[in-house]
PDB file of C-alpha atoms in Angstrom:
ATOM      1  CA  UNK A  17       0.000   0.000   0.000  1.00  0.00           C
ATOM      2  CA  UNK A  18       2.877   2.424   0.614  1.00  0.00           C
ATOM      3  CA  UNK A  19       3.123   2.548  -3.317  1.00  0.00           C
ATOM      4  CA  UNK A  20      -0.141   4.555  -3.703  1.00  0.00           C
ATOM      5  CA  UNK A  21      -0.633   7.697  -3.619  1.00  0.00           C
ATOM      6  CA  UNK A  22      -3.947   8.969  -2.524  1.00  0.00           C
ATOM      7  CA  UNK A  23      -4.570  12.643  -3.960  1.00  0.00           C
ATOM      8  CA  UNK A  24      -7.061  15.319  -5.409  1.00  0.00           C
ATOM      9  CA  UNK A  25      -8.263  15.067  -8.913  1.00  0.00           C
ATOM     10  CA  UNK A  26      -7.104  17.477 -11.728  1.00  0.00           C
ATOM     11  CA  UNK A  27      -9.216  19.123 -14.102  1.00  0.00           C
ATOM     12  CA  UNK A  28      -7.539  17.188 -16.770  1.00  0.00           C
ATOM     13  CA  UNK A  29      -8.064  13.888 -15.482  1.00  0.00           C
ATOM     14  CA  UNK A  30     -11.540  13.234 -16.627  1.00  0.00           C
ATOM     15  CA  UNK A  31     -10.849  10.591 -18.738  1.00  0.00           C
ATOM     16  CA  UNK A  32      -9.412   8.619 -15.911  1.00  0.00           C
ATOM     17  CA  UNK A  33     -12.088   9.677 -13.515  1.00  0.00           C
ATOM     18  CA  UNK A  34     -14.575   8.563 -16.093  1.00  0.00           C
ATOM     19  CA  UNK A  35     -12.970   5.077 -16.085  1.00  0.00           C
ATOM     20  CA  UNK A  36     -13.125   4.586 -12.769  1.00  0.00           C
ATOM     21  CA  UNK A  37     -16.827   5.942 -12.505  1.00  0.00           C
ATOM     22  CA  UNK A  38     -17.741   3.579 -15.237  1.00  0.00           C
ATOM     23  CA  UNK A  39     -15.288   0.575 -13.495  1.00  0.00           C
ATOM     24  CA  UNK A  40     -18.015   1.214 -10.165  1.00  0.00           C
ATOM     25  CA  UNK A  41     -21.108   0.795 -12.026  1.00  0.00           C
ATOM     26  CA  UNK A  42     -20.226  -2.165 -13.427  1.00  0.00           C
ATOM     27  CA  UNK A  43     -19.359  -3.713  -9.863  1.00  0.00           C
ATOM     28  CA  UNK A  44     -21.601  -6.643  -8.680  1.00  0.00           C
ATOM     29  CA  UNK A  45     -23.144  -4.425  -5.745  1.00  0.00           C
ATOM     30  CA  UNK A  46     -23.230  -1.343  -7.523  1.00  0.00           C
ATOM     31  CA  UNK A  47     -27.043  -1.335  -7.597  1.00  0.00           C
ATOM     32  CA  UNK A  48     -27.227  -0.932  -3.843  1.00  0.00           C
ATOM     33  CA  UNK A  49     -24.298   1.786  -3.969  1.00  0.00           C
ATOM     34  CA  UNK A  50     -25.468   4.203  -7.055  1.00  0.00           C
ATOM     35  CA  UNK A  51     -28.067   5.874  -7.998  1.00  0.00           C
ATOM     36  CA  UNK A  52     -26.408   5.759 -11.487  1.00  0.00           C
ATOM     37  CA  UNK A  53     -26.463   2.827 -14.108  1.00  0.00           C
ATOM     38  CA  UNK A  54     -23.892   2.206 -15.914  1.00  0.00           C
ATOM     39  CA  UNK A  55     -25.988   2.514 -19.619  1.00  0.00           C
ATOM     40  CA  UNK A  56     -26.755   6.195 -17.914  1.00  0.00           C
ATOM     41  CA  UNK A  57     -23.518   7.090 -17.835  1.00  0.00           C
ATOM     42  CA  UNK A  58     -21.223   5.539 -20.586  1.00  0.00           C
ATOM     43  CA  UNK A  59     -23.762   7.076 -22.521  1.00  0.00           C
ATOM     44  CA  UNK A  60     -22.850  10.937 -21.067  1.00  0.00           C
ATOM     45  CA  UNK A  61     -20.431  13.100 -23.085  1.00  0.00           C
ATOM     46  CA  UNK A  62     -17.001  13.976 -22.388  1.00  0.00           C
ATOM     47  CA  UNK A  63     -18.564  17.738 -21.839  1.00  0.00           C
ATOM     48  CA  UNK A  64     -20.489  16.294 -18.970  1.00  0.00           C
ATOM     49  CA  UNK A  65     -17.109  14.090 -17.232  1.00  0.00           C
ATOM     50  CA  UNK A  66     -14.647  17.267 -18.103  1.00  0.00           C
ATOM     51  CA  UNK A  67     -17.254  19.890 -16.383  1.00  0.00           C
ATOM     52  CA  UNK A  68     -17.567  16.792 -13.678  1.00  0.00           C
ATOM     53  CA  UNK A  69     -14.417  16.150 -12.593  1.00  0.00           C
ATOM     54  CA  UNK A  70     -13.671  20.768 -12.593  1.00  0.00           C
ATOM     55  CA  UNK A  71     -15.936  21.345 -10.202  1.00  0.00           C
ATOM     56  CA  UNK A  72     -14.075  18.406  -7.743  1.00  0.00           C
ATOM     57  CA  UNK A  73     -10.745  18.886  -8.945  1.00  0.00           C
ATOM     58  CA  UNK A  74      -7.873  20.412  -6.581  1.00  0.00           C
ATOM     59  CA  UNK A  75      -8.814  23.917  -5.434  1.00  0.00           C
ATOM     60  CA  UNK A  76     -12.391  23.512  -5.912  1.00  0.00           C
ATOM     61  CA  UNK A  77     -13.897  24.980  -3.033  1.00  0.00           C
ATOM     62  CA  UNK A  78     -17.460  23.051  -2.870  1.00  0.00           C
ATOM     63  CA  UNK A  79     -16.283  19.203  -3.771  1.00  0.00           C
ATOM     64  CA  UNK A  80     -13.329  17.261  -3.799  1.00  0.00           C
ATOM     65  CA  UNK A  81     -12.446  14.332  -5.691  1.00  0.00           C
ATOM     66  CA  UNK A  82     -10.314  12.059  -4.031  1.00  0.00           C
ATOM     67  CA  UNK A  83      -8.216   8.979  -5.856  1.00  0.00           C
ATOM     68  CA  UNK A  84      -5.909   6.248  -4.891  1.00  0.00           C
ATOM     69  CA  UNK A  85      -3.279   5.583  -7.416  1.00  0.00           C
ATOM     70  CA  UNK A  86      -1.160   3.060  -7.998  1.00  0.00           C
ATOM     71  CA  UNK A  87       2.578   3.109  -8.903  1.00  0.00           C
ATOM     72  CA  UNK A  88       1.895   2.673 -12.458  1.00  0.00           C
ATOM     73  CA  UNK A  89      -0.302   5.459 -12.711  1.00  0.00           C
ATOM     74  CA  UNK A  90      -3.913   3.539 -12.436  1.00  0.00           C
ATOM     75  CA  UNK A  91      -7.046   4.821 -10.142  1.00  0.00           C
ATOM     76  CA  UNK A  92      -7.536   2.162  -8.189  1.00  0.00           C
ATOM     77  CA  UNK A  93     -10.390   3.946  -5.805  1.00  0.00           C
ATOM     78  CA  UNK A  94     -11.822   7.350  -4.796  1.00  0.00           C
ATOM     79  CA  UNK A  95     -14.751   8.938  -3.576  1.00  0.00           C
ATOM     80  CA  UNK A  96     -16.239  12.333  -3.574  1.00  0.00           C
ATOM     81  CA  UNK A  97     -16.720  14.762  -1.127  1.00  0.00           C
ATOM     82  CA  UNK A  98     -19.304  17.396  -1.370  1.00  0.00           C
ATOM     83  CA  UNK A  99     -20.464  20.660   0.222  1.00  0.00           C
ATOM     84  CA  UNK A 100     -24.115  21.209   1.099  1.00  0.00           C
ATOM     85  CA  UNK A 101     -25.097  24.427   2.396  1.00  0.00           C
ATOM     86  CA  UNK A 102     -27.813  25.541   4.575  1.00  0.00           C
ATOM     87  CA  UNK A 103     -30.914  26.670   2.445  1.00  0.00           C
ATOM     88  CA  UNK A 104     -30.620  24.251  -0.300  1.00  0.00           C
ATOM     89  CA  UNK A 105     -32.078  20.725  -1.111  1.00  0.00           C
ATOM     90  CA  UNK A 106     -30.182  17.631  -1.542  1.00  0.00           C
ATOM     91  CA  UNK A 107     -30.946  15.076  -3.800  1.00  0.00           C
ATOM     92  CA  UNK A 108     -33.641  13.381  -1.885  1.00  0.00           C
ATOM     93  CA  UNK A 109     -35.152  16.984  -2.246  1.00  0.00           C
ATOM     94  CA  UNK A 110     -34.807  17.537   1.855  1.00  0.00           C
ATOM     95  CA  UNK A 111     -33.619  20.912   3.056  1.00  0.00           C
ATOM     96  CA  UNK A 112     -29.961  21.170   4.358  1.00  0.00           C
ATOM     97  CA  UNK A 113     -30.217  22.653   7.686  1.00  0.00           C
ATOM     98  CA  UNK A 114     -26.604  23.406   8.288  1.00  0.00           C
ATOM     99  CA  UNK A 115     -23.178  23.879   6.544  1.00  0.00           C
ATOM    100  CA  UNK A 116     -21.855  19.773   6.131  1.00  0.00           C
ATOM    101  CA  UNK A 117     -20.018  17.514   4.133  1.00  0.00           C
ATOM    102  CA  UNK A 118     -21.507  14.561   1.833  1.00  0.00           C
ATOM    103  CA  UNK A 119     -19.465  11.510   0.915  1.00  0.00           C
ATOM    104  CA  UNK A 120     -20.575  10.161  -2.562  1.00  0.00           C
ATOM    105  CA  UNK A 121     -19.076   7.756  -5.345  1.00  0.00           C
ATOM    106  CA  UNK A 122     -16.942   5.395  -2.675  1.00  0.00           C
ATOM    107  CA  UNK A 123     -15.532   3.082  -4.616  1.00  0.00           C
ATOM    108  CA  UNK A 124     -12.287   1.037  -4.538  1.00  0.00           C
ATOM    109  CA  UNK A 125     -11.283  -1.916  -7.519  1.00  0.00           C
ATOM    110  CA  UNK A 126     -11.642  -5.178  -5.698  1.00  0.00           C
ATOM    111  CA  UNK A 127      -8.693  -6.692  -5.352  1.00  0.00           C
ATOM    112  CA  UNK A 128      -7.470  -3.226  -3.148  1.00  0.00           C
ATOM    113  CA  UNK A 129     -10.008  -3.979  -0.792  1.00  0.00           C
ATOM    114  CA  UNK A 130      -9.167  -4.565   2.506  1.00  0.00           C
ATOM    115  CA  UNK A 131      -5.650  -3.516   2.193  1.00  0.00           C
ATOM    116  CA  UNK A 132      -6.636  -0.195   4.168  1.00  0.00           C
ATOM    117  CA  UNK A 133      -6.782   1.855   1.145  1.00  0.00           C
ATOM    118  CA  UNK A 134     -10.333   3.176   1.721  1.00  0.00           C
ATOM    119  CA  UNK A 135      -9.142   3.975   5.665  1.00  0.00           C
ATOM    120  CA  UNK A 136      -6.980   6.665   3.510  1.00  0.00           C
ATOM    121  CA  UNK A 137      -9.144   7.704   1.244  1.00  0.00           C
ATOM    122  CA  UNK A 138     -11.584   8.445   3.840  1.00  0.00           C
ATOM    123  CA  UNK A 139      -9.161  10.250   6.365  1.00  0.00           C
ATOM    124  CA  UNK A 140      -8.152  12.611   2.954  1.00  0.00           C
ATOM    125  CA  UNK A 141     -11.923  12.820   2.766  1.00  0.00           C
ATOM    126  CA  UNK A 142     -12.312  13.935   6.840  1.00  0.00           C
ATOM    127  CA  UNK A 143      -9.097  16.072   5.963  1.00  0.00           C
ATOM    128  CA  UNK A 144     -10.218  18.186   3.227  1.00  0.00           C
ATOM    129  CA  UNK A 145     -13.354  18.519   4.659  1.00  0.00           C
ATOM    130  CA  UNK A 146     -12.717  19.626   8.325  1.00  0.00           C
ATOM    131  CA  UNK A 147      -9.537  21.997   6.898  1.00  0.00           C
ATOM    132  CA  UNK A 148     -10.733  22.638   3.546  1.00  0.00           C
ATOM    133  CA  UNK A 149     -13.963  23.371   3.558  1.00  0.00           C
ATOM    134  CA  UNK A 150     -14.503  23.864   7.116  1.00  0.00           C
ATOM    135  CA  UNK A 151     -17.244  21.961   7.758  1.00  0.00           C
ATOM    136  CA  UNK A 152     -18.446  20.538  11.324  1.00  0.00           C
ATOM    137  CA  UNK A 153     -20.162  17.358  10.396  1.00  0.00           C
ATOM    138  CA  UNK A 154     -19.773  15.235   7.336  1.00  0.00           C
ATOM    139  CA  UNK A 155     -22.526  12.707   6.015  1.00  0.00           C
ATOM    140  CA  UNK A 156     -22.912   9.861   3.225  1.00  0.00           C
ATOM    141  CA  UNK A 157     -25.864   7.336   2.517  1.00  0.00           C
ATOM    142  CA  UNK A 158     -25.835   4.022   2.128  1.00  0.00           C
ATOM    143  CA  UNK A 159     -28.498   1.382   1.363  1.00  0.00           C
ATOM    144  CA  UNK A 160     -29.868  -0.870   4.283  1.00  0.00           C
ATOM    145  CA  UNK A 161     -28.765  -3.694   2.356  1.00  0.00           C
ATOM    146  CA  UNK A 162     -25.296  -2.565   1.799  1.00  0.00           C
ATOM    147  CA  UNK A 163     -23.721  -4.222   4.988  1.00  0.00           C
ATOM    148  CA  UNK A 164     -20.076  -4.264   3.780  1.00  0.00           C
ATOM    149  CA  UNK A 165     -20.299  -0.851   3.255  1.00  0.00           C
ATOM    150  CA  UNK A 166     -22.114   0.272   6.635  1.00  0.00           C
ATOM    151  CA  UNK A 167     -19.698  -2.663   8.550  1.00  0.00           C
ATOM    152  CA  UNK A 168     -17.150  -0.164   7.072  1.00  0.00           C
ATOM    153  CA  UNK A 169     -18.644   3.383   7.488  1.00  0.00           C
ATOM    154  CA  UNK A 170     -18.812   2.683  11.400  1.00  0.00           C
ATOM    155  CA  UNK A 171     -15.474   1.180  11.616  1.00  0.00           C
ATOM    156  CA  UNK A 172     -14.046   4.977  10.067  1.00  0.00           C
ATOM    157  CA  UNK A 173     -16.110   6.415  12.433  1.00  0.00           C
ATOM    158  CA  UNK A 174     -19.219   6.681  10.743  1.00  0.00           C
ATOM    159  CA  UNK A 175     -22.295   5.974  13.026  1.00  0.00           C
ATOM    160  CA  UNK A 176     -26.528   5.989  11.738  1.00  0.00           C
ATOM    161  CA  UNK A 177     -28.350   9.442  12.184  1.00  0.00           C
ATOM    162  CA  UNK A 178     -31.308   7.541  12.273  1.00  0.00           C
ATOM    163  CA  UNK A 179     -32.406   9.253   9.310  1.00  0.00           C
ATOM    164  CA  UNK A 180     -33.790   7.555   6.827  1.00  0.00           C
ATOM    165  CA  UNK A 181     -35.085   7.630   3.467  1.00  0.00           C
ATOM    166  CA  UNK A 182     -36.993   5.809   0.898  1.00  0.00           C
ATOM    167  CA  UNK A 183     -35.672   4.835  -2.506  1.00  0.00           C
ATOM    168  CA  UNK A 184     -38.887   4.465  -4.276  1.00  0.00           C
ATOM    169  CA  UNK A 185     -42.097   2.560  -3.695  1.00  0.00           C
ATOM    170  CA  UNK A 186     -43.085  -1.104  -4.275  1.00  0.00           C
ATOM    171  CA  UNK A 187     -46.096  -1.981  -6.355  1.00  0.00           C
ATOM    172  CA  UNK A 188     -48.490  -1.677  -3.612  1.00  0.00           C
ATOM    173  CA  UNK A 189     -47.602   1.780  -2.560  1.00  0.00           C
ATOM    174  CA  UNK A 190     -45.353   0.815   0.239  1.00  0.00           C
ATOM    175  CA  UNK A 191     -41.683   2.117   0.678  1.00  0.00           C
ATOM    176  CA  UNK A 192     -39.903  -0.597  -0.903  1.00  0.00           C
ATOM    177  CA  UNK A 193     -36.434   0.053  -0.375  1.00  0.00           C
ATOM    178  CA  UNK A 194     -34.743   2.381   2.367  1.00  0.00           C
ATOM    179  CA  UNK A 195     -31.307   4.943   2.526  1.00  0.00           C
ATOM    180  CA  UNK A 196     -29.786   4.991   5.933  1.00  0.00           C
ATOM    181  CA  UNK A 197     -27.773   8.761   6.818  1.00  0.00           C
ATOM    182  CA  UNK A 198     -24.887   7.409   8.769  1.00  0.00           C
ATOM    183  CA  UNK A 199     -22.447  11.016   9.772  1.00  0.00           C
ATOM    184  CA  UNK A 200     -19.286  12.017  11.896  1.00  0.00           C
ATOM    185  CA  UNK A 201     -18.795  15.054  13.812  1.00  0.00           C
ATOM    186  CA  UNK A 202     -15.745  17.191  13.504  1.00  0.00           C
ATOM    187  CA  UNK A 203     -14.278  16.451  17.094  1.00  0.00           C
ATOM    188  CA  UNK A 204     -13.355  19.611  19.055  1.00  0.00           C
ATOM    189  CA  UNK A 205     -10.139  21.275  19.464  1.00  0.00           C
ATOM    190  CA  UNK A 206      -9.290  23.208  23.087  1.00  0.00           C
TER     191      UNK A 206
END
């Protein structure tokens, strides 16, 4: 793992960002982790992963994309962090109440798992996002089925809100399928 490098995005890295988007959608579980298909976006142009990856790349000031790479140059990982301010919606269409950060796109090749590459990614995440941005309290969502991914949220530090929120409804009108808010607070410095 020492190898890797885990950094910020440039603007001029879309290609490679679009690679490993399109690498994450195609992942056995990546129904449970995106809201994204992968015919959705292989099918977006370059316009759309070039103005993408800008508004995350280093020196942004409201997201930050965040990659693992590997000596010979490959993504092998990366997630997003974004800002949400107070006074706008998210994409559940909820209000923001107050200034926070919002994991998205966590994704790491599998054979890197479990190395303790994602523990890195995510502390660059917390990182950025306490210094950076200066946020107090970061979030991310995960499907209730997704128990790799919350066994792994909580061991980073992660822990449920106990907000929730529905996916979409079954074909009787009931919630079918349920979001779980898991967040961490920025811990205080004397």
């Amino acid at each position: 793992m020492s190898s890797f490098v885990v950094r910020s995005v440039r603007a001029d890295e879309w290609r490679a960002a679009k690679a490993l988007r399109l690498a994450a959608l195609r992942d056995p579980v990546a129904h449970l982790a995106f809201l994204e298909t992968y015919e959705e976006a292989v099918g977006r142009p370059d316009s759309f992963w070039q103005e993408r990856v800008k508004q995350a790349a280093e020196g942004a000031a409201g997201a930050q994309q965040i990659i693992a790479e590997g000596p010979d140059g490959e993504w092998v990982g990366g997630l997003v962090v974004l800002v949400e301010e107070p006074g706008t919606t998210d994409w559940t269409g909820a209000a923001v109440e107050r200034r926070q950060g919002h994991v998205v796109g966590v994704f790491m090749l599998p054979e890197h798992r479990g190395c303790g590459l994602t523990d890195v990614l995510f502390d660059a995440a917390l990182e950025w996002a306490w210094e950076a941005a200066g946020v107090e309290r970061v979030r991310l969502i995960v499907h209730q089925d997704n128990v790799r991914a919350q066994r792994f949220y909580r061991r980073v530090g992660f822990v449920p809100s106990g907000v929730t929120m529905p996916l979409g409804e079954g074909s009787d009108g009931s919630e079918s399928e349920m979001e779980l808010e898991f967040v961490v607070e920025r811990e205080s410095h004397p």
